[in-house]
Short mmCIF file of C-alpha atoms and ligand atoms in Angstrom, two decimals:
data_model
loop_
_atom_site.label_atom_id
_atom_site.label_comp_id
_atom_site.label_asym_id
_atom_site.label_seq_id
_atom_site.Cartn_x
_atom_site.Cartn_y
_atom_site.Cartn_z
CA UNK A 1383 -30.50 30.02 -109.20
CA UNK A 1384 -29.33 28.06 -106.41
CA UNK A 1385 -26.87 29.27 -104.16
CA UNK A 1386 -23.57 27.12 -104.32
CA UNK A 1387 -22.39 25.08 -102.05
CA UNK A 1388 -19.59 25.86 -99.51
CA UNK A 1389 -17.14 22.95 -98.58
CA UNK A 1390 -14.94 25.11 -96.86
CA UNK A 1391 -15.77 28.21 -95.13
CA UNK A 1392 -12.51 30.70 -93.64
CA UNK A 1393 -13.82 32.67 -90.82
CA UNK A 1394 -11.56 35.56 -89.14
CA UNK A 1395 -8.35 33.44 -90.18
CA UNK A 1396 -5.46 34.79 -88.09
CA UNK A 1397 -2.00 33.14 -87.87
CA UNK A 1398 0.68 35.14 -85.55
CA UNK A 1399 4.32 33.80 -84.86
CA UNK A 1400 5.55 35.24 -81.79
CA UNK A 1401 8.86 37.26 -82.20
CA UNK A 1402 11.38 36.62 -79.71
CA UNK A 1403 14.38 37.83 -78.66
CA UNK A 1404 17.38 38.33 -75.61
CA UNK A 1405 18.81 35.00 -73.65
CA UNK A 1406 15.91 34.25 -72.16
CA UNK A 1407 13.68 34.26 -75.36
CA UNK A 1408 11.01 36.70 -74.21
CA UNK A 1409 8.01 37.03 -76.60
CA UNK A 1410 8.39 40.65 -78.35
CA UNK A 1411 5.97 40.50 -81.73
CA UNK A 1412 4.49 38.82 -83.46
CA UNK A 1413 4.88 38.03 -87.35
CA UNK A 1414 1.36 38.83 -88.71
CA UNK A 1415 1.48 35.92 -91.58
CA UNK A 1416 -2.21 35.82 -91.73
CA UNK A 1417 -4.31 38.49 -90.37
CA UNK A 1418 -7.88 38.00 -90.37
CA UNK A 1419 -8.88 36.73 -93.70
CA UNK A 1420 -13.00 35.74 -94.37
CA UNK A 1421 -13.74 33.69 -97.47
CA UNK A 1422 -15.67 30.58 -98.70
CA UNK A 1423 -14.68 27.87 -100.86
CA UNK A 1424 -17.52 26.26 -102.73
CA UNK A 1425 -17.75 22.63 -103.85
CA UNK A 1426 -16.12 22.00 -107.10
CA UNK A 1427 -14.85 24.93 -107.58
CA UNK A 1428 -10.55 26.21 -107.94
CA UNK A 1429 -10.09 29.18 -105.72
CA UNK A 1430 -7.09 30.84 -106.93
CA UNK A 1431 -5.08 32.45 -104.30
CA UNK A 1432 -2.13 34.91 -105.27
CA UNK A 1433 0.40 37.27 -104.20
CA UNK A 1434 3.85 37.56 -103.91
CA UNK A 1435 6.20 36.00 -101.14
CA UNK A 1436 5.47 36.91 -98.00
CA UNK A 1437 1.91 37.97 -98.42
CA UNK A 1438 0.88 35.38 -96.24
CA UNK A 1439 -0.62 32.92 -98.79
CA UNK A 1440 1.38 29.51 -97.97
CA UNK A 1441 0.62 30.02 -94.29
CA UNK A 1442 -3.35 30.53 -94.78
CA UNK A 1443 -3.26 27.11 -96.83
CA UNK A 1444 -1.45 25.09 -94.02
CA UNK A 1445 -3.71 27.28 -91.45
CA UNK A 1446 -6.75 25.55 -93.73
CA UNK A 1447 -5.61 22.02 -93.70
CA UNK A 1448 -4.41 22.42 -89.39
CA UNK A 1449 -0.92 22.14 -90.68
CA UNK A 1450 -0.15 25.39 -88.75
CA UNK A 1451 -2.85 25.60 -85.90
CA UNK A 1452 -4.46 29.00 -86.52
CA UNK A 1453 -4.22 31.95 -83.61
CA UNK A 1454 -8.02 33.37 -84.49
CA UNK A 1455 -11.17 32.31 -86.20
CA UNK A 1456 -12.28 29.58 -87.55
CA UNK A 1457 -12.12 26.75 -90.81
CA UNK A 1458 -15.07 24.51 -91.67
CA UNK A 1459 -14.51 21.77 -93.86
CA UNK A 1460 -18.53 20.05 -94.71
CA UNK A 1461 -19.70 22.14 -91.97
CA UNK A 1462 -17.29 20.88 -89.00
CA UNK A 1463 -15.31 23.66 -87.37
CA UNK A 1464 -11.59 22.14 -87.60
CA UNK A 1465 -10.01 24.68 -85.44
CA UNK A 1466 -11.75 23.61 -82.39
CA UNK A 1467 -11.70 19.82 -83.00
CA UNK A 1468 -9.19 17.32 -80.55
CA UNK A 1469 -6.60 16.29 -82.80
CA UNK A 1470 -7.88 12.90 -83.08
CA UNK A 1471 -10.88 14.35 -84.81
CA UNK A 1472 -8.25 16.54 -87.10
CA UNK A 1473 -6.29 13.56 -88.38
CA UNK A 1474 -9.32 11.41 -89.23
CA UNK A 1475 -10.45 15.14 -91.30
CA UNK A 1476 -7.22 14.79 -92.63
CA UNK A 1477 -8.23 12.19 -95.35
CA UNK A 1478 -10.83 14.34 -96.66
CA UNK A 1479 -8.46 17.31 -97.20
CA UNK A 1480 -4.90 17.30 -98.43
CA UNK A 1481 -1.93 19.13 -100.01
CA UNK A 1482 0.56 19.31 -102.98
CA UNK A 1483 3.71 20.89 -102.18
CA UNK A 1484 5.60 23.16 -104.71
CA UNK A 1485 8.95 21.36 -104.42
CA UNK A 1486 8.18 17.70 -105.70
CA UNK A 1487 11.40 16.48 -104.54
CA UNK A 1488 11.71 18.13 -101.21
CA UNK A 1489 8.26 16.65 -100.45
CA UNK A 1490 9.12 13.04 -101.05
CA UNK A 1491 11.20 11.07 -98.99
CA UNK A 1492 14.66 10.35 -101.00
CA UNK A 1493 14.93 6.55 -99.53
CA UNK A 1494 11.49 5.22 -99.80
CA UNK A 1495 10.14 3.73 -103.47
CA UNK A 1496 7.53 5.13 -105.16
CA UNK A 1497 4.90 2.57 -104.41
CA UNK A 1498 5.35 2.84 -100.69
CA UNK A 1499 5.52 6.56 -101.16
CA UNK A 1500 1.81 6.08 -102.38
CA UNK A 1501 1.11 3.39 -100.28
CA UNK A 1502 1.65 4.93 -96.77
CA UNK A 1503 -1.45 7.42 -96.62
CA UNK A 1504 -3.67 4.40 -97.85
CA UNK A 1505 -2.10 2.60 -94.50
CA UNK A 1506 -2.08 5.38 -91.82
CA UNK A 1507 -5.43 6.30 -93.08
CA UNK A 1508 -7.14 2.61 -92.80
CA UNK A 1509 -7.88 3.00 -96.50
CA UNK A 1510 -6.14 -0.34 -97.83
CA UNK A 1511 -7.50 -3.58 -95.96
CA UNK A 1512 -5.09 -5.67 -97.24
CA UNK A 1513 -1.59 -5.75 -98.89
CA UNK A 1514 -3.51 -7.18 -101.87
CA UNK A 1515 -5.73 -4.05 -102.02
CA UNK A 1516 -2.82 -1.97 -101.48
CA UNK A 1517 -0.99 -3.05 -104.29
CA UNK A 1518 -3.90 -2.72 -106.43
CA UNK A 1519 -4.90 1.17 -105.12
CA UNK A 1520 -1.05 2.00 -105.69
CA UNK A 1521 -1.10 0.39 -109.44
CA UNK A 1522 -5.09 2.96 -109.90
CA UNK A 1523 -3.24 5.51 -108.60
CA UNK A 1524 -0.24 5.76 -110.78
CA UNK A 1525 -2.48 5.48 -114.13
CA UNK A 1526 -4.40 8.06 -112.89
CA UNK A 1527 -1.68 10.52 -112.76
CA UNK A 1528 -0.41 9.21 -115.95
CA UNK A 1529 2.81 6.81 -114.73
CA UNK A 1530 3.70 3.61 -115.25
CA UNK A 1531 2.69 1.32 -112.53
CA UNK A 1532 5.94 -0.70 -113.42
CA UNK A 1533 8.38 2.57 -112.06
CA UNK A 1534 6.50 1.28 -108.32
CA UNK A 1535 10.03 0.26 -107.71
CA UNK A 1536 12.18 3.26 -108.29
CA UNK A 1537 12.95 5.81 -106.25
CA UNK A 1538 12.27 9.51 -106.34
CA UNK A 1539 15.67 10.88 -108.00
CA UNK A 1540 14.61 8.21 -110.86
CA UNK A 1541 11.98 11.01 -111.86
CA UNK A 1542 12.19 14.04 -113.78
CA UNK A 1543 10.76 17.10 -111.90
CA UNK A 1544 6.88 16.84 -113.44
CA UNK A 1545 6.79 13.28 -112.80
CA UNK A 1546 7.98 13.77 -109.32
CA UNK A 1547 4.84 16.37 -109.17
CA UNK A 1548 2.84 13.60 -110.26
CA UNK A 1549 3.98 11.37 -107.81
CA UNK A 1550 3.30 13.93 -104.83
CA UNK A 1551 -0.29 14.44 -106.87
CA UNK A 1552 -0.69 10.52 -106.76
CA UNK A 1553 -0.23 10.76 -102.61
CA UNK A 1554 -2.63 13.44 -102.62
CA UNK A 1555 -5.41 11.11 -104.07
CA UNK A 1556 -4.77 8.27 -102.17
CA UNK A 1557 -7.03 9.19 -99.22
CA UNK A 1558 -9.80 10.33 -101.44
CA UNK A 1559 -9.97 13.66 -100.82
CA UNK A 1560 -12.93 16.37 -101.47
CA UNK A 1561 -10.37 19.32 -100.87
CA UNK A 1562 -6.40 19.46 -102.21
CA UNK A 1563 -4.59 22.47 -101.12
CA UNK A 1564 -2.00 23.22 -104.50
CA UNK A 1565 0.99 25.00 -103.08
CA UNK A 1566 2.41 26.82 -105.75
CA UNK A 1567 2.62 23.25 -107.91
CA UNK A 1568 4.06 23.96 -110.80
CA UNK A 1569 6.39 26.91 -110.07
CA UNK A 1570 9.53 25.18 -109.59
CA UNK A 1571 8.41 22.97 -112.91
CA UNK A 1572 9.90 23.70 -116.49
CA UNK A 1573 7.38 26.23 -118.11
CA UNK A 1574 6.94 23.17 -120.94
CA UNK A 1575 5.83 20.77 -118.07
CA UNK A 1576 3.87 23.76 -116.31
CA UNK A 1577 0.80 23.31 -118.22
CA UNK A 1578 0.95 19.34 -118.68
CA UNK A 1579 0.36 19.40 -114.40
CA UNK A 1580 -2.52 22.11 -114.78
CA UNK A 1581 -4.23 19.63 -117.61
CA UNK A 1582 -3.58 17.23 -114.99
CA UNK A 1583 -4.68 18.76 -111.95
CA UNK A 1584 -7.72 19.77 -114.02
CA UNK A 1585 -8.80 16.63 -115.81
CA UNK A 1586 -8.76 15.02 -111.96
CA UNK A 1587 -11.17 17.99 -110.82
CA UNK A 1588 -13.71 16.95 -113.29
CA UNK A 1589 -13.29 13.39 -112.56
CA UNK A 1590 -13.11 13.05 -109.08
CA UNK A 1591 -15.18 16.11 -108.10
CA UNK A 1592 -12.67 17.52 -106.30
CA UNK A 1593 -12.38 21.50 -105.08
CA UNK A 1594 -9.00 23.36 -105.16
CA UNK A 1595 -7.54 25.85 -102.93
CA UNK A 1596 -4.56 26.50 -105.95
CA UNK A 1597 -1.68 28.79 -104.53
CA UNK A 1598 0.42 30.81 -107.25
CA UNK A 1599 2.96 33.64 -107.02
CA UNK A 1600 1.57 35.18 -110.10
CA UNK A 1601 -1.80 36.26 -111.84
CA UNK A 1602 -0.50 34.63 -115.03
CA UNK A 1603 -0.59 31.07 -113.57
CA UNK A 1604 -3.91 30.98 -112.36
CA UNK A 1605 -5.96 32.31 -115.12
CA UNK A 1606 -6.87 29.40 -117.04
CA UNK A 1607 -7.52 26.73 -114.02
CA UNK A 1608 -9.42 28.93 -111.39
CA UNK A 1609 -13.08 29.69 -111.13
CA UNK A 1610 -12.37 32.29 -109.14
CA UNK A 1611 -9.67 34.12 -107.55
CA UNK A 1612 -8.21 35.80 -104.20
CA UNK A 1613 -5.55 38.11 -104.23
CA UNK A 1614 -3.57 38.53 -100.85
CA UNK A 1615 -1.35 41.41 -100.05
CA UNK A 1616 0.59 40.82 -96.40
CA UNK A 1617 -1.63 38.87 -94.64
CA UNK A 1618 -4.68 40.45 -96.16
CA UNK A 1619 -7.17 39.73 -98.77
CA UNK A 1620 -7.36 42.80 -101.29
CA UNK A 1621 -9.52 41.03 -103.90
CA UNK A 1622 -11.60 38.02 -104.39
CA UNK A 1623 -13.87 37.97 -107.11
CA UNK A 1624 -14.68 35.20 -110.46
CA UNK A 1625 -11.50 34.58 -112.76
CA UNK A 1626 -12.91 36.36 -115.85
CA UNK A 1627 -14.01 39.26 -113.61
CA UNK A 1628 -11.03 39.81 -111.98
CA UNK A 1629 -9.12 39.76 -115.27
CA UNK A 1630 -11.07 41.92 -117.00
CA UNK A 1631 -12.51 44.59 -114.54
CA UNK A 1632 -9.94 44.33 -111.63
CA UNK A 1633 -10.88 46.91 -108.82
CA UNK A 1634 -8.08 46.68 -106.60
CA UNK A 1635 -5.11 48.84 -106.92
CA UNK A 1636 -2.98 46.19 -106.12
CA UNK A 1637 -4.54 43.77 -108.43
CA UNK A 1638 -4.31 46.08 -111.17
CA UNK A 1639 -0.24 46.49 -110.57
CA UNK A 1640 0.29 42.80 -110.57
CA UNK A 1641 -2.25 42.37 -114.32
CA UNK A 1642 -0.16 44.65 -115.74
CA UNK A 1643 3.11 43.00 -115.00
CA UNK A 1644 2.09 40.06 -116.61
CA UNK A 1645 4.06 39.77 -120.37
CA UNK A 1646 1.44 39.43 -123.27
CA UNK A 1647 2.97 37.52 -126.20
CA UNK A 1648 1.91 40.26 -128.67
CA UNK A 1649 4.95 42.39 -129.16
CA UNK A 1650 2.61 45.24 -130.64
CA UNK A 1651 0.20 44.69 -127.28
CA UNK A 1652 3.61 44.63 -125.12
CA UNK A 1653 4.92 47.26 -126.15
CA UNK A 1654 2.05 49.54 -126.34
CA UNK A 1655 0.29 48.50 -122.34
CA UNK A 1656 1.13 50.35 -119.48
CA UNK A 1657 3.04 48.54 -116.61
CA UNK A 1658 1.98 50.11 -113.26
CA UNK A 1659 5.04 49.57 -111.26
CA UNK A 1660 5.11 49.42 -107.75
CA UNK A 1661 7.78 51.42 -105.30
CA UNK A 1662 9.44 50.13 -102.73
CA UNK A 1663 9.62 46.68 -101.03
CA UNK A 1664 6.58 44.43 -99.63
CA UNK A 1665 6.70 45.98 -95.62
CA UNK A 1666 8.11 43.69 -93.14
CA UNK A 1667 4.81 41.42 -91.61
CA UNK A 1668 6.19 42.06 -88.37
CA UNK A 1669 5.53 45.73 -88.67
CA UNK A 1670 2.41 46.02 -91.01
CA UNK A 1671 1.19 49.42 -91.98
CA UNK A 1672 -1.23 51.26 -90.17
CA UNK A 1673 -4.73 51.84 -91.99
CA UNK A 1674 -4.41 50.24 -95.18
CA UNK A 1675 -1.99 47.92 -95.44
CA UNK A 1676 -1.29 48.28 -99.19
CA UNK A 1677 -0.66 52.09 -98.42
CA UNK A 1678 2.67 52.36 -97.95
CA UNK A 1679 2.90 51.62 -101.79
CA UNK A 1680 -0.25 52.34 -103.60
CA UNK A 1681 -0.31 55.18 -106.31
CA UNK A 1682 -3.74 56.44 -105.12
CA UNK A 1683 -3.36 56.65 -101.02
CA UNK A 1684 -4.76 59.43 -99.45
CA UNK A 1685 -3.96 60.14 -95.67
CA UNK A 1686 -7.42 58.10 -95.26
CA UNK A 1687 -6.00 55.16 -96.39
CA UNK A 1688 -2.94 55.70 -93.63
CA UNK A 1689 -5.08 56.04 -90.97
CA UNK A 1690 -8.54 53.60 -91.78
CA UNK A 1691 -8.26 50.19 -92.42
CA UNK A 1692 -10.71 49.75 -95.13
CA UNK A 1693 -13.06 47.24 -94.86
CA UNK A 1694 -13.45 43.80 -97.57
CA UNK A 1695 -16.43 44.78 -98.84
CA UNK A 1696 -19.08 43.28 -101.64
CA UNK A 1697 -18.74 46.08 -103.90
CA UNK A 1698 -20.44 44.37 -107.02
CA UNK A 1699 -22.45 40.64 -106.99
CA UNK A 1700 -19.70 38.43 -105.92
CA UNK A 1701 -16.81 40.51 -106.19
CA UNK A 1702 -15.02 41.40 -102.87
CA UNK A 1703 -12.95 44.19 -102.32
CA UNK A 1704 -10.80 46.15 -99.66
CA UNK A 1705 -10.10 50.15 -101.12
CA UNK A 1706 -11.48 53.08 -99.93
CA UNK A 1707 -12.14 54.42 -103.50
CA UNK A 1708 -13.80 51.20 -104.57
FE1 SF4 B 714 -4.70 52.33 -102.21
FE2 SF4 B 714 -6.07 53.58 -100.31
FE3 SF4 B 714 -7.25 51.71 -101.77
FE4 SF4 B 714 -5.41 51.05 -99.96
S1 SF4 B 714 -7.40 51.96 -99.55
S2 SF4 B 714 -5.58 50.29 -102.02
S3 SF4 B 714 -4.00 52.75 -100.15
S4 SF4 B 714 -6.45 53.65 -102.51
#
């Protein structure tokens, strides 16, 4: 079988916000956001990426895209290393590689309509020629995503909350991407609209051939759209492995804490699974742990894990792990 192809390859991924502090604003820290994170997205695919606030997961997508210019390593989108590009070079990338944010309405400016909402990335990115092609593009994009050319005219508080997602979606497309990073899109949606934007989101994959870095708080929301999936714990990767793996043979501790906290709708199968529930509160990035950084709240560290950082290792074909009992 053929190997797949990798659009986007994370290298050493390290993103560091200085602390500072006293009148004069002297560097003290740094916030380790993202700490050194290797992975590879292949073409086509939906990488899942989860964890809970803080773990980093946000900043390693804007670190991808050089929203956030990284501190270490190195991002290749088609083989181009993006970290060491002039920013010239980064804004033409720019159009191949984009992002939907999690807030819909946050993310759209409150005085501009809809169609020139759209519009704008097709101008800034040379992608209209005229205002006749423009038009048109806007009018494709809207059916695409499933609204009504006609609402071109309205502004974004016209729009419920998925159709706002839809518009921010639409915006996404307009450059014709090969790579849309998700953030968390659907987690400030109604759980009835939740799915309609992962139909959505997955219908354009297949269409468009697009590949998805898709950001989630929870192991719940990723199942059914990711190929595979990453799971970060403070600036880390813990896990990264295929979807139907990782579900059913997790190896990480941390992994296996967050599957279990996810409800089942059996009441018989709810009541009768065993929630592994974690102690104490996700360790301040500014002051990681020492060794593994997972220790400080895992039900299996040894005084190994306190002192050794373990390494993120393939422990089976394709499935990635960091534990020292793995
Ligand atoms: Fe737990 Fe140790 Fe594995 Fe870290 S290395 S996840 S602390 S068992």
């Amino acid at each position: 079988m053929s190997e797949p192809e990798v659009l986007v390859g994370v290298r050493g991924l390290a993103v560091h916000f200085p602390t500072r502090s006293g009148l004069l604003g002297r560097t003290t820290g740094a916030i380790k956001a993202v700490d050194g994170i290797s992975f590879d997205i292949r073409r086509g695919e939906t990488l899942g990426m989860v964890g809970e606030s803080g773990c980093g997961k946000t900043t390693a997508g804007r670190a991808i895209l050089q929203l956030i210019r990284p501190t270490a390593g190195s991002v290749t989108l088609e083989d181009v290393d993006l970290v060491r590009q002039p920013p010239a070079d980064i804004r033409r990338a720019r159009r191949r590689m984009q992002m939907v944010f999690q807030d819909p309405y946050a993310s759209l400016n409150p005085q501009m309509r809809v169609g020139e909402i759209i519009a704008r990335p097709l101008r800034v990115h040379g992608v209209a020629r005229t205002r006749a092609d423009e038009r048109r593009m806007v009018v494709e994009l809207m059916e695409k995503v499933g609204l009504d050319p006609a609402w071109r005219e309205r502004y974004p508080h016209e729009f419920s909350g998925g159709q706002r997602q839809r518009i921010g979606i639409a915006r996404a497309l307009a450059t014709k991407p090969a790579f849309i990073v998700c953030d968390e899109p659907i987690s400030a949606l109604d759980v009835s609209i939740q799915a309609q934007i992962v139909n959505l989101l997955e219908a354009l994959r297949e269409e468009l051939g697009l590949t998805y870095l898709f950001i989630a708080h929870d192991l719940g929301m990723v199942r059914h759209i990711s190929t595979r999936v990453a799971v970060m714990y403070l600036g880390k990767m813990m896990e990264l492995t295929a979807s139907e793996e990782l579900y059913e043979n997790p190896l990480h501790p941390y992994t296996k804490a967050l599957l279990s906290a996810i409800p089942i709708p059996d009441p018989v199968l709810e009541r009768a699974r065993r929630r592994i529930l974690l102690e104490g509160d996700l360790p301040s990035p500014a002051h990681p742990p020492a060794g593994c950084r997972f220790s400080t709240r895992c039900p299996l560290a040894t005084e190994r894990c306190r002192q050794e950082e373990p390494a993120f290792r393939e422990a089976a074909e394709g499935h990635w792990v960091a534990c020292h009992l793995v």
